[in-house]
Structures are given as C-alpha cells and as structure tokens.
Coordinates of C-alpha atoms in Angstrom, one line a residue:
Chain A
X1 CA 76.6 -7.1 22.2
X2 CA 73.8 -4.3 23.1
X3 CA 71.2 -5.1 25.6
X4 CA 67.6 -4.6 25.3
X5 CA 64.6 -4.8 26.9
X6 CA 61.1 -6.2 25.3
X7 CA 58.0 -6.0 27.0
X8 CA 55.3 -8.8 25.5
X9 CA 52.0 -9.8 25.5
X10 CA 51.7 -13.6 25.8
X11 CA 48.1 -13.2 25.3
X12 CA 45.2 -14.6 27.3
X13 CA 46.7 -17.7 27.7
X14 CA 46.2 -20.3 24.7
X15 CA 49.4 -20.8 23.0
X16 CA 47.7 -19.9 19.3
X17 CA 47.0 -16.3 20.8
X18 CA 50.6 -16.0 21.1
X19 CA 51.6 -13.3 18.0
X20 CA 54.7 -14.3 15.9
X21 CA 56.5 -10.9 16.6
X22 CA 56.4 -12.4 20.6
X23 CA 57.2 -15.5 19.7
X24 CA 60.4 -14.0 17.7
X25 CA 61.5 -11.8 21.1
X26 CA 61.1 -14.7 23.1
X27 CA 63.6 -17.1 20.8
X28 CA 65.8 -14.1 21.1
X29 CA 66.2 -13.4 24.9
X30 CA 68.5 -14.4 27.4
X31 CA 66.7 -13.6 30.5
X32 CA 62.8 -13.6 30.7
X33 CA 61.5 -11.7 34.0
X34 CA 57.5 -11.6 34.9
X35 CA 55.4 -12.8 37.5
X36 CA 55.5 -16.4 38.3
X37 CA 52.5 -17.7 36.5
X38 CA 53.5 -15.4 33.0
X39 CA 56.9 -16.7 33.5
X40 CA 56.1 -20.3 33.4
X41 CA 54.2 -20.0 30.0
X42 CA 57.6 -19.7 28.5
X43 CA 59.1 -22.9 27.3
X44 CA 62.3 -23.3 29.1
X45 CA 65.6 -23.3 27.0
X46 CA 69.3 -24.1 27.3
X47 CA 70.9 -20.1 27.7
X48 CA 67.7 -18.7 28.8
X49 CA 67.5 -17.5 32.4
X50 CA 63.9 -17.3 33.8
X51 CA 63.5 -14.7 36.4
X52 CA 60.0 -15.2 38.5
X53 CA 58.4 -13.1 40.8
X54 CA 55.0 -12.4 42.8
X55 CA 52.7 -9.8 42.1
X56 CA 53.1 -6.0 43.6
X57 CA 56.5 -5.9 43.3
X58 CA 56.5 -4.7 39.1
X59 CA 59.0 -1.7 39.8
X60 CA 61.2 -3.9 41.2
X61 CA 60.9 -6.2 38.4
X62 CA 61.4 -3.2 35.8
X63 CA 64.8 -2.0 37.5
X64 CA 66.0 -5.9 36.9
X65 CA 65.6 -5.6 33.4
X66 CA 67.1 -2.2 32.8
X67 CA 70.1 -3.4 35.0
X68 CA 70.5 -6.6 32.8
X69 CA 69.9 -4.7 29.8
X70 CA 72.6 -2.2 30.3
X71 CA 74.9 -5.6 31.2
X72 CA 74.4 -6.4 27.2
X73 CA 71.4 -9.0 28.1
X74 CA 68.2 -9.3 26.1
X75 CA 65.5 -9.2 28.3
X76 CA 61.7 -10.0 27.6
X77 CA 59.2 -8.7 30.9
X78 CA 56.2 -11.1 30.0
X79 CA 52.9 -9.4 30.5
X80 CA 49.5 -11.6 30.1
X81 CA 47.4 -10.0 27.4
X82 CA 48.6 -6.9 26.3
X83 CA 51.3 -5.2 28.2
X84 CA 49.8 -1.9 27.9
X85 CA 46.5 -2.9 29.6
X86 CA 46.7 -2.9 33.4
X87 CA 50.3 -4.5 32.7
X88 CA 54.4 -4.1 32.6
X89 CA 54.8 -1.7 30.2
X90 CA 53.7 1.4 32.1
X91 CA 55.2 0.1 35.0
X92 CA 58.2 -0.1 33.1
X93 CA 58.0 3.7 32.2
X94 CA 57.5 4.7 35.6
X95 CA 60.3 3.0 36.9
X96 CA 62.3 4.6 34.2
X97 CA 61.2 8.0 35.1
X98 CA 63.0 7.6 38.4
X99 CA 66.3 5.8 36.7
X100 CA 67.7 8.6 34.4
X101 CA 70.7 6.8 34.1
X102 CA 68.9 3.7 31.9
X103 CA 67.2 6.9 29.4
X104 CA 68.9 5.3 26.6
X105 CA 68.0 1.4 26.8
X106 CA 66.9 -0.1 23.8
X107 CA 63.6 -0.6 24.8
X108 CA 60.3 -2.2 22.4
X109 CA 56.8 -2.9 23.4
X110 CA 55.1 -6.0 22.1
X111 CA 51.3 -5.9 21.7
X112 CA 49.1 -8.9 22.7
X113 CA 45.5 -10.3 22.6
X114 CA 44.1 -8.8 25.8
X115 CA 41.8 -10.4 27.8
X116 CA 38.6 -8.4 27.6
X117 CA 38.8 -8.6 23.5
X118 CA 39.6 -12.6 23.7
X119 CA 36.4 -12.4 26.2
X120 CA 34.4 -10.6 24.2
X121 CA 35.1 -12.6 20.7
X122 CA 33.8 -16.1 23.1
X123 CA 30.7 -14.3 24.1
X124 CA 29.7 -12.6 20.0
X125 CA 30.3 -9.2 20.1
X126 CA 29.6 -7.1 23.4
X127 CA 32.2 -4.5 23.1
X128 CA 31.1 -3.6 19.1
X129 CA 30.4 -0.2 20.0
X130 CA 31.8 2.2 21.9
X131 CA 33.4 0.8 25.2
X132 CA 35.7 1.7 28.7
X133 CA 38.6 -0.3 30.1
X134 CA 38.3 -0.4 34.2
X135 CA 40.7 -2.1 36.3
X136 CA 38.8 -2.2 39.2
X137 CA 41.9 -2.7 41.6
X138 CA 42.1 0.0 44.3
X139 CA 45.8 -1.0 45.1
X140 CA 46.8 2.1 42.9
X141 CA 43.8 4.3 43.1
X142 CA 41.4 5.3 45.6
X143 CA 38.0 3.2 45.5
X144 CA 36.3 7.1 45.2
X145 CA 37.9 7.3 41.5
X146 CA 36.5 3.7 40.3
X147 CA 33.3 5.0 41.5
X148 CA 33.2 8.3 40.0
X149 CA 34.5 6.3 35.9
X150 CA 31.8 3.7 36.7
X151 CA 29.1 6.7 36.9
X152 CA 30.5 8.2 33.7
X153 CA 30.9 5.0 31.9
X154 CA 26.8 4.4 32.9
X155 CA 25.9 7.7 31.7
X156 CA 28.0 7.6 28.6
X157 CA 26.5 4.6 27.8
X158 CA 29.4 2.9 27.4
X159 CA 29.9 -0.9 27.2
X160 CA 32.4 -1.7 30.3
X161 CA 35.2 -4.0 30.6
X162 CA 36.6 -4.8 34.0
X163 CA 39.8 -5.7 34.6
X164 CA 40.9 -7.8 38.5
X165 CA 36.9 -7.6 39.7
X166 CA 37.9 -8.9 42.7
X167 CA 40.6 -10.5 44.6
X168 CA 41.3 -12.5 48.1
X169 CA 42.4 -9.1 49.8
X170 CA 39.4 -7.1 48.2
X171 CA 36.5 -9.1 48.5
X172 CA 33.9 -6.7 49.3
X173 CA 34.7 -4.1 46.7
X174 CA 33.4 -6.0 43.5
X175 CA 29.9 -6.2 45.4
X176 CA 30.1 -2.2 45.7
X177 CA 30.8 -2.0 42.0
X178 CA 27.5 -4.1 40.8
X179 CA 25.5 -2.1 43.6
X180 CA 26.8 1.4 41.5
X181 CA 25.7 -0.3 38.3
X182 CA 22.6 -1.0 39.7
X183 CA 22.1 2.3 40.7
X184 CA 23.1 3.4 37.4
X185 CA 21.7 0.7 34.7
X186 CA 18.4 -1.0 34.4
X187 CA 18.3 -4.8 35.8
X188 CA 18.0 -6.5 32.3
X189 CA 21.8 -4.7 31.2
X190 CA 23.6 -8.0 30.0
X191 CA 26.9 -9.0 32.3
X192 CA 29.4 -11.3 31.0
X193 CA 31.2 -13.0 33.4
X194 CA 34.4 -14.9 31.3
X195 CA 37.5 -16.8 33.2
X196 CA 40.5 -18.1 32.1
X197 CA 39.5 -17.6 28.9
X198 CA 41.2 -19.7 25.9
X199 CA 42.8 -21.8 28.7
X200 CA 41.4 -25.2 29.3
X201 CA 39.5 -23.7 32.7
X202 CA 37.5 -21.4 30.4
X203 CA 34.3 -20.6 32.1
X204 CA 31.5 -18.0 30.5
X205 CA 28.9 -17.2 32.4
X206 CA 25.9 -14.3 31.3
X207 CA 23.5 -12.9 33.4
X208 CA 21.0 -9.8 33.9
X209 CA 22.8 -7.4 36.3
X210 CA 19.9 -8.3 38.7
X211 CA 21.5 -11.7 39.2
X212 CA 25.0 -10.3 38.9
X213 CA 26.8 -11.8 42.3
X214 CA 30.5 -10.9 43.4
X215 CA 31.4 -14.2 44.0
X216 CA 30.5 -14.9 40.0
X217 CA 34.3 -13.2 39.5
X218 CA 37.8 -14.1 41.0
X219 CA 41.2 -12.4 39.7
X220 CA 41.3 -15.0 36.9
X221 CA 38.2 -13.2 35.5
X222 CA 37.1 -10.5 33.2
X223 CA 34.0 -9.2 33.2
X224 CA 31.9 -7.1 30.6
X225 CA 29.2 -5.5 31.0
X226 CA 27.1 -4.1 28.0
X227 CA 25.8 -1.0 26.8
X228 CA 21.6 -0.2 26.8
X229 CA 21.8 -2.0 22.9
X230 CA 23.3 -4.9 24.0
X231 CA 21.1 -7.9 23.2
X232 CA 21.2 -12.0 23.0
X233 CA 20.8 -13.9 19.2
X234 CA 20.8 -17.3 20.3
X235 CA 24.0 -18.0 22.5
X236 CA 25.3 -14.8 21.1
X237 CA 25.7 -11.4 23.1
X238 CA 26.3 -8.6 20.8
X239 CA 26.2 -4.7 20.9
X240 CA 25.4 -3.4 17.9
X241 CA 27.3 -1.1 15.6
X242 CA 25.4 2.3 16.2
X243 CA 21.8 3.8 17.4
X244 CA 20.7 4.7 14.3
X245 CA 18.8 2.6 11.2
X246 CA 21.5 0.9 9.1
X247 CA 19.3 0.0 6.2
X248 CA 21.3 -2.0 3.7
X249 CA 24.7 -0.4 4.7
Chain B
X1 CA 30.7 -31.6 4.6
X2 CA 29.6 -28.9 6.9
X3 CA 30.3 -25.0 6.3
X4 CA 31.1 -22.4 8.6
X5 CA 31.6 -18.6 9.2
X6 CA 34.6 -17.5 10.7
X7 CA 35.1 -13.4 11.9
X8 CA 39.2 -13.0 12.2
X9 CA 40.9 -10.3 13.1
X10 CA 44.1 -9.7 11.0
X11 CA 46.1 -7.3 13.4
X12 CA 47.0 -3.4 12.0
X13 CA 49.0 -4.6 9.4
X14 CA 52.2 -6.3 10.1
X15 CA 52.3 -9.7 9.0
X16 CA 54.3 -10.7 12.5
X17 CA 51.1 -9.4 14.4
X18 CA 48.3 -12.4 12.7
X19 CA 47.6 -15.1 15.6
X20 CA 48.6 -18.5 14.4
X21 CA 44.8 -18.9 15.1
X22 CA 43.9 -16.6 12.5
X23 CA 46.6 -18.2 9.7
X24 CA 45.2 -21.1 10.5
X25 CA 41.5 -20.2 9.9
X26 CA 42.4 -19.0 6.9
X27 CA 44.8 -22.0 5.7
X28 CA 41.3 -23.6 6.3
X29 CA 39.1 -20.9 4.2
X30 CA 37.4 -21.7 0.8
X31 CA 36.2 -18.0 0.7
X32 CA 37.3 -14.7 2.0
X33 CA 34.5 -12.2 2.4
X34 CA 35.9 -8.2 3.5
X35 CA 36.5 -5.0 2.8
X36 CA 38.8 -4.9 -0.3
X37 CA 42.2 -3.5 1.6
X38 CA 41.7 -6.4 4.0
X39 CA 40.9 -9.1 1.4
X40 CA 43.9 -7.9 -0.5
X41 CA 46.1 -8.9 2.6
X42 CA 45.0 -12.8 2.7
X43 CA 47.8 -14.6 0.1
X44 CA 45.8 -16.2 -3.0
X45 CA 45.8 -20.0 -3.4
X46 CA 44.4 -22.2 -5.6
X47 CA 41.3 -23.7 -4.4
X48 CA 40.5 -20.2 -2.2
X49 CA 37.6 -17.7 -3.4
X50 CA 38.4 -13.9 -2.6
X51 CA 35.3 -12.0 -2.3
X52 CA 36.1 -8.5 -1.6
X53 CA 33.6 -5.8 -1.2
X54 CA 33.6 -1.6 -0.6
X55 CA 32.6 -0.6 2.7
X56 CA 29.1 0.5 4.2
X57 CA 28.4 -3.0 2.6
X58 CA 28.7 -4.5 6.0
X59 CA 24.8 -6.2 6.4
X60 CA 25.3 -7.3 2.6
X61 CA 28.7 -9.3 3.2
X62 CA 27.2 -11.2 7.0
X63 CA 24.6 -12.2 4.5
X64 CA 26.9 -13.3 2.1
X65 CA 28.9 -15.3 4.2
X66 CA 25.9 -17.1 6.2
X67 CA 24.9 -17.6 2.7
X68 CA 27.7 -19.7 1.4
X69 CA 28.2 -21.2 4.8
X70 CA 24.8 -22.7 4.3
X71 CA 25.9 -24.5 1.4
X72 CA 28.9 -26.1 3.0
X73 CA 31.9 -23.5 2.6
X74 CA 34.0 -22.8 4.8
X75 CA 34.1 -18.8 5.4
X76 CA 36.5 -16.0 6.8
X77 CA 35.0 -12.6 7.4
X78 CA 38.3 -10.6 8.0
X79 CA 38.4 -7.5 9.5
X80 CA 41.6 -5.2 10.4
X81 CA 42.5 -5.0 13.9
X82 CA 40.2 -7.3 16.0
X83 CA 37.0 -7.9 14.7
X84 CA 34.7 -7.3 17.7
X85 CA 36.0 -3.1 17.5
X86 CA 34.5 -1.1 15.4
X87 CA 34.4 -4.3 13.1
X88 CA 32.4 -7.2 11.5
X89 CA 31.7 -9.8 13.9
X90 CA 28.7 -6.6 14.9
X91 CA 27.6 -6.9 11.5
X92 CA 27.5 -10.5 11.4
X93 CA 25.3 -10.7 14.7
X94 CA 22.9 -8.0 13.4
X95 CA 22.2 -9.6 10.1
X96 CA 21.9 -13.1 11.9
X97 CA 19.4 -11.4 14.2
X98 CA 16.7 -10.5 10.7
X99 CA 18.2 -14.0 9.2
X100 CA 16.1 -16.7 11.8
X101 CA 17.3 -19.5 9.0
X102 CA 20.9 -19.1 9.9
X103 CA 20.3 -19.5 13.0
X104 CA 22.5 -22.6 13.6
X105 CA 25.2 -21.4 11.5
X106 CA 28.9 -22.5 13.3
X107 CA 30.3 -19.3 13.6
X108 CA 33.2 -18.6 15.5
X109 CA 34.8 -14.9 16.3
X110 CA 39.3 -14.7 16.7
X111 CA 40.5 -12.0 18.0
X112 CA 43.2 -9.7 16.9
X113 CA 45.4 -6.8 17.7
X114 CA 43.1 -4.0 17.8
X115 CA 44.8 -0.4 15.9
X116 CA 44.9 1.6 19.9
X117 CA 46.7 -1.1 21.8
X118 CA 49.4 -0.8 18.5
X119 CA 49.9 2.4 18.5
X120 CA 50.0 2.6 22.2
X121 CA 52.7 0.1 22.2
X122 CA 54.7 2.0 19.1
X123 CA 54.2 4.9 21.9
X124 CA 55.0 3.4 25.0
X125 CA 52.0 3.0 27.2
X126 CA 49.7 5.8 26.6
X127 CA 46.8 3.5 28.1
X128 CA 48.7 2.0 30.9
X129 CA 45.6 3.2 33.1
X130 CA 41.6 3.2 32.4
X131 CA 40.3 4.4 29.2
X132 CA 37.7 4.3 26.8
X133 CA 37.4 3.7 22.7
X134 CA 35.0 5.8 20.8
X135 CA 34.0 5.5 17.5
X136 CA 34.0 9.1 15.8
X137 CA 32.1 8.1 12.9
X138 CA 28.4 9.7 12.8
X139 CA 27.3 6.9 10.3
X140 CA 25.6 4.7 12.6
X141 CA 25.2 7.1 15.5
X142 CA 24.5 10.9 16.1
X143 CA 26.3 13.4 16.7
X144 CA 25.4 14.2 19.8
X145 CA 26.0 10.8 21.4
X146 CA 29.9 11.3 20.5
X147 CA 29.5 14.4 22.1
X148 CA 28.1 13.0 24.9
X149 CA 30.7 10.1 25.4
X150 CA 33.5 12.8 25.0
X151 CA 32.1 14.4 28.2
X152 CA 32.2 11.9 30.3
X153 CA 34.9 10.2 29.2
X154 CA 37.2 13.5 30.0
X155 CA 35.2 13.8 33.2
X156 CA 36.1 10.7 34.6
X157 CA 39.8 11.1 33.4
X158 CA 39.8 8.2 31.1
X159 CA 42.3 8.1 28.4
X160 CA 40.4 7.9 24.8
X161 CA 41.1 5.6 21.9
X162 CA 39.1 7.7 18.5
X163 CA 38.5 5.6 15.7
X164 CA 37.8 6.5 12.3
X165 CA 38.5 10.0 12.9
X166 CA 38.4 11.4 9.8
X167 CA 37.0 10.9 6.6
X168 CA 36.3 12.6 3.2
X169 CA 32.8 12.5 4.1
X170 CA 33.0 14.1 7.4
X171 CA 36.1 16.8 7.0
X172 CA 34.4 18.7 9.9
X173 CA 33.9 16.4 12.7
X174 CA 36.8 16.3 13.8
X175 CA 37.3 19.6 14.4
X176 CA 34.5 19.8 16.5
X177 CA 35.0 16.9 18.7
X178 CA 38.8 18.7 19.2
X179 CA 36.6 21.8 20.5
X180 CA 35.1 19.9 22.9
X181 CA 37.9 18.4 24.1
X182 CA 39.5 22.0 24.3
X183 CA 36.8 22.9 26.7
X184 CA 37.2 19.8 28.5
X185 CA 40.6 18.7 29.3
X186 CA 44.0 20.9 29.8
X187 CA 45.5 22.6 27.0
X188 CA 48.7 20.3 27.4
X189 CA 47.0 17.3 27.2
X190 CA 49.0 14.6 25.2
X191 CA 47.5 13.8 21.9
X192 CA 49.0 11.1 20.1
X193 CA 48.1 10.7 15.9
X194 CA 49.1 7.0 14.5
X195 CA 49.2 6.6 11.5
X196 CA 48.9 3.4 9.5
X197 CA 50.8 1.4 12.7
X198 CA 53.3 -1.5 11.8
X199 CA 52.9 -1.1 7.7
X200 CA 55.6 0.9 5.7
X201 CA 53.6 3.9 6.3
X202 CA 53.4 4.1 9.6
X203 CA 53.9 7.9 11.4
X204 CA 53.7 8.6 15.2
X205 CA 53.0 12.5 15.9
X206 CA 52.5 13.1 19.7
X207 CA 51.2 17.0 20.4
X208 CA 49.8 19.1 22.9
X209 CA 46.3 19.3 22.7
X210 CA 46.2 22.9 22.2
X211 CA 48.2 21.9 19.0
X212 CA 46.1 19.1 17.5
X213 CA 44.5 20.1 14.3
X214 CA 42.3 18.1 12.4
X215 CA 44.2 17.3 9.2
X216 CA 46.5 15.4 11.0
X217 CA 44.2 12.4 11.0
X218 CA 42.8 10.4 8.4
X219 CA 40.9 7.5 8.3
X220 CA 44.3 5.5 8.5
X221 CA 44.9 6.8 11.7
X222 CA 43.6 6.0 15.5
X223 CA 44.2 9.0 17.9
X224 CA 45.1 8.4 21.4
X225 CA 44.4 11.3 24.1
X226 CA 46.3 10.7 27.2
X227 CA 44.6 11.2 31.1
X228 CA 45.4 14.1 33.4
X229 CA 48.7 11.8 34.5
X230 CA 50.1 11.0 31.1
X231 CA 53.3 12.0 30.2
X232 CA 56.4 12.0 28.2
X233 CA 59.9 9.7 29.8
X234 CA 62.3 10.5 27.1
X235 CA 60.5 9.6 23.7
X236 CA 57.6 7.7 25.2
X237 CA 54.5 8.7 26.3
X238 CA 53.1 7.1 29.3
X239 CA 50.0 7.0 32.0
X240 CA 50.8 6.0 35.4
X241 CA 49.2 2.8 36.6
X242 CA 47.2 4.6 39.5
X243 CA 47.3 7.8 41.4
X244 CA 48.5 6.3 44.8
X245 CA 52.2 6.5 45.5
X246 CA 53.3 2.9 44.3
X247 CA 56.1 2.4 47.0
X248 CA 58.8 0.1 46.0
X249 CA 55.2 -2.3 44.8

C-alpha cells in the first residue's frame, strides 16, 4: 500500500467548521501528527496513531510525515484553520526543499475555515473589501518587516487581519503594532479583538484604536482591524463593498 | 414562528468543501435568495423556495431576504466562497444600514472556503506568508484605488489574492493592473491562474510574471501572485514562512 501525506484544516475549532473532505482524510489515516492542542481535536480510534508535539518544532514534524509516508502510512499533519495561513503546509514545502529524496510523496493539501474569516463572519462583515493577512510573529521575520507591511497596509487602506498578536515570549511587540496604527490611522478606526472563536471560550471584543490595549489579545486571538469605511449597524461591524455610490446595484 | 436571515458560504464548488454548518442552515431554509449559479447549487426539496437573481442585484436581494424574514421565513443568502469576501453578508449590512425597520432582524453570517485559500491549497502554499486580497473589479471602486493597493501591496512584499479579474465588461483592466505589477515586482515573479477550483473545470496555470497575459483569467478564476520568496519544490509553488533561517524550529 502507497503512503501519503495530507495536510488539513480542522478549522477554528467548532466541530461543524470541520469540511467533509477533512473529515474523509482523517477516517482514512493511520498516523495523525500536529501540535498537541490540533492533535487532540481528533477523535481517537483503534489503528490510528496520534503523533503530538509543541510548537517551533514544524520541520521536524514535516520530516515525520514524509518518513512515515514513504513507510506506506497515511499521514494527516493537522493545521488549525487553514493550513496555508501561518500553518503546516508551507512548512511542509520547505522541509521538502531540503529532503530531495521524499520529491515524489503523494502529498494533498486540505483547505479549512481560517480564523480571521470565522472572526470576521461573528463580528458582520469587516473584511468585505479589500484586506491583508499579518502574522505578527517575529520568530521568522525581523520586527523591521511587520513594521514596514503594517505602513503599507495603512496607506493602502487595507482592512487588516492579524495573526499570533502577541504571545508570553513577545509581550511588548503587540503594543508597538497599535502605536504604528496609531501613527498611521485615525483613533475612531474599528478593532476587533475575537478569541477562540466558535469554541465555547469565544470572546469578541470591538473598540476604537484609541482604546486598543495589548493585553486585549493573547495567542488564542485574532484580531481585525478595519479599513477608513468600516462602520457599526447595530452590533454589526461591516466594511462596505466599494467607495463609490452603489445605487440599486 | 420567528424568521431569520442566514449569509452562508458554499465553498468554490466541491460539494466535500460545504461546512456541516452550512448544510445544515440550509436543511433549515424555506427560501434561498443568490446569484443564480449559486442558487442552482442548493438541491430542491419540497417545501424550499429558490429565489435566484442576476448579479449587480446585490442591495435588491438583502432587501429581499430581510423582507421575507420579516414575515417569519427562514432565509439563506448564499454566496460562493465565504460570504464576508467579495460577497453578500456586505450587501446585507449596507441595505440593513438604509432599512432602520429591520433592524432586529436574526441574522447570522457562516463562513466558507473562500476561492484564494483553494487554489493555494490545489497549489501548495502560495500564501504560506503575509498577503493581501484585492478585489479587481472597478464597479464599486475606482480605478485608481486598485492602483493604489497594488503599490503597496508589492512594496511591502505581500503575496496578492485578485478577485474578479476579469470580465466581459472590463477586458482591459487587467492588462493594466499586470503593467503595474511589471513595474513593480521582478519579472519572475510566480503568477498562479485558478480556474474554476474543485469543480470539473478546474485548471491550475502557474507562470512567470513576465508571461502572464490577461486572457488567461476570467471571471471564474482567482489569481494568486507570489512574494519575493515564493517558489516552485517540484510541482508546488510555495512562500517561506519568514525570512529568518528557521533552524531545525
């Protein structure tokens, strides 16, 4: 029997987010490898090995799955939300690069519900116009490049999304971010701060930048941050569709 | 009994790619309101209203569904993709925003899996690293905005997500928008066309940018424009997740 490996989305966390082409590759694995929170979403099964590790450690987690893949095993690295976003899959590729002799694994990439767009359908509809993906993490890039996409995000005018605003070894940095959006934006610009979305810790919180605090985000959270349209209707947030008139289109 | 409004997102195509959410909201439905492709994807059953409608409609059909929620049905907006991108849960917002007596309508938004983070999958992980979506339609904004967002967006070495392209009404935009990207980015830059993602039609064409050319997208397709990292391992494209060395991490 020929191995594979399948990277998946398991979504933001509810179990309904989860799409039915996941749910088939997960029925279908022997081994599932991911980080230790992703890996206990899966329901455990007689024949199916779980393989859990920390963070910070995804190329070593990649070259586990191409070696068990090439041993005829059907392996599924679980990503939260979408692997492609801040996730396995590229991490995946790059450990790939480097492995020449896995080029010809069976390999598949699963889409999921990722978090900023699970966020964004809670709040209304903040990202409806035309929007950038941040993760604001300098463990892979210098803090210099974060900077110099947030300034070019603000002067596009470009709704944001930020992805791991803050964490226990970066606490300081997130407070840097909201003082460059406060350079950039006016103080009224909507933020949207949205934890563990869909799960049953689910915690929206909106607020003008000008009371935007770094300790309103942990790693758990995803926050948004609108463009200059971006307005309330009721408890809604939404961005609308374009600048100019719609009239009855 | 009390009515509601429901904005779902059916995914690019695939059946396999609906949340259970999403079937379930519309297992619920006594009306479908949308665009007549995406109306024609919900299965009839008795007892279940289809209300399609051509596009540009978009304020007309909001009004239409916080019309018949108002009188106790229970409505689906559907959109391709997810609903909050380049979608209707916008629409919805904006017409609830003139509409003050709907104001307490039950509306709830689902997410789905939005056309780029498909095709990126299909690809590999073209988006593995920040990156922005831009609408390329001048309907609802000017020209010159798109323009604008372009610039930055290669600037701050984002990867881009274009939707709606191209169009029998705009043959010539496009063009233009690969101009400015000519002037902006590196004339290898991977440019990826997708075509129709996870339906029998589906077509992946991945090109240098100095041979992109406009009729390769239609309004079926989402292009994907890689950052000054991305590149090909083997058939996949992908973008590094950061440009510090990752060490064994």
């Amino acid at each position: 029997m020929s191995g594979w490996v399948t990277v998946a989305g398991l979504g933001p966390g509810a179990e309904d987010l989860v799409t039915p082409e996941v749910r088939a590759a997960l029925e279908e694995a022997t081994d599932i490898v991911g980080y230790i929170p992703y890996v206990a979403r899966v329901p455990p099964r007689e024949g199916l090995a779980l393989h859990a590790s920390d963070n910070r450690v995804e190329l070593d987690r990649a070259l586990q799955a191409l070696e068990m893949a090439a041993e005829g095993r059907r392996v599924v690295i679980v990503s939260s939300g979408d692997p492609g976003v801040f996730a396995m899959a590229s991490a995946l590729f790059e450990r790939l690069e480097t492995a020449p002799e896995f080029a010809d694994t069976d390999i598949r990439i699963l889409p999921g519900i990722t978090a900023m767009l699970a966020a964004a359908a809670r709040a209304g509809a903040p990202l409806g116009h035309d929007f950038c993906a941040i993760n604001l993490s300098d463990n892979l890039k210098p803090f210099d490049l974060i900077e110099r996409r947030l300034r070019h995000a603000a002067r596009g005018d470009f709704a944001m999304a930020f992805y791991n605003p803050r964490s226990k070894s970066r606490p300081h940095q997130f407070a840097r971010v909201l003082d460059i959006l406060r350079e950039e934006c006016e103080a009224g610009r909507i933020v949207l701060f949205a934890r563990a979305v869909s799960t049953p810790e689910e915690k929206i919180t909106v607020v003008p930048l000008s009371e935007a605090r770094p300790e309103m985000a942990d790693m758990r959270t995803v926050v948004l941050v609108g463009n200059t349209s971006t307005r309330r209707v009721g408890r809604w947030i939404y961005t609308p569709r374009g600048t100019v008139a719609a009239g009855t289109a």
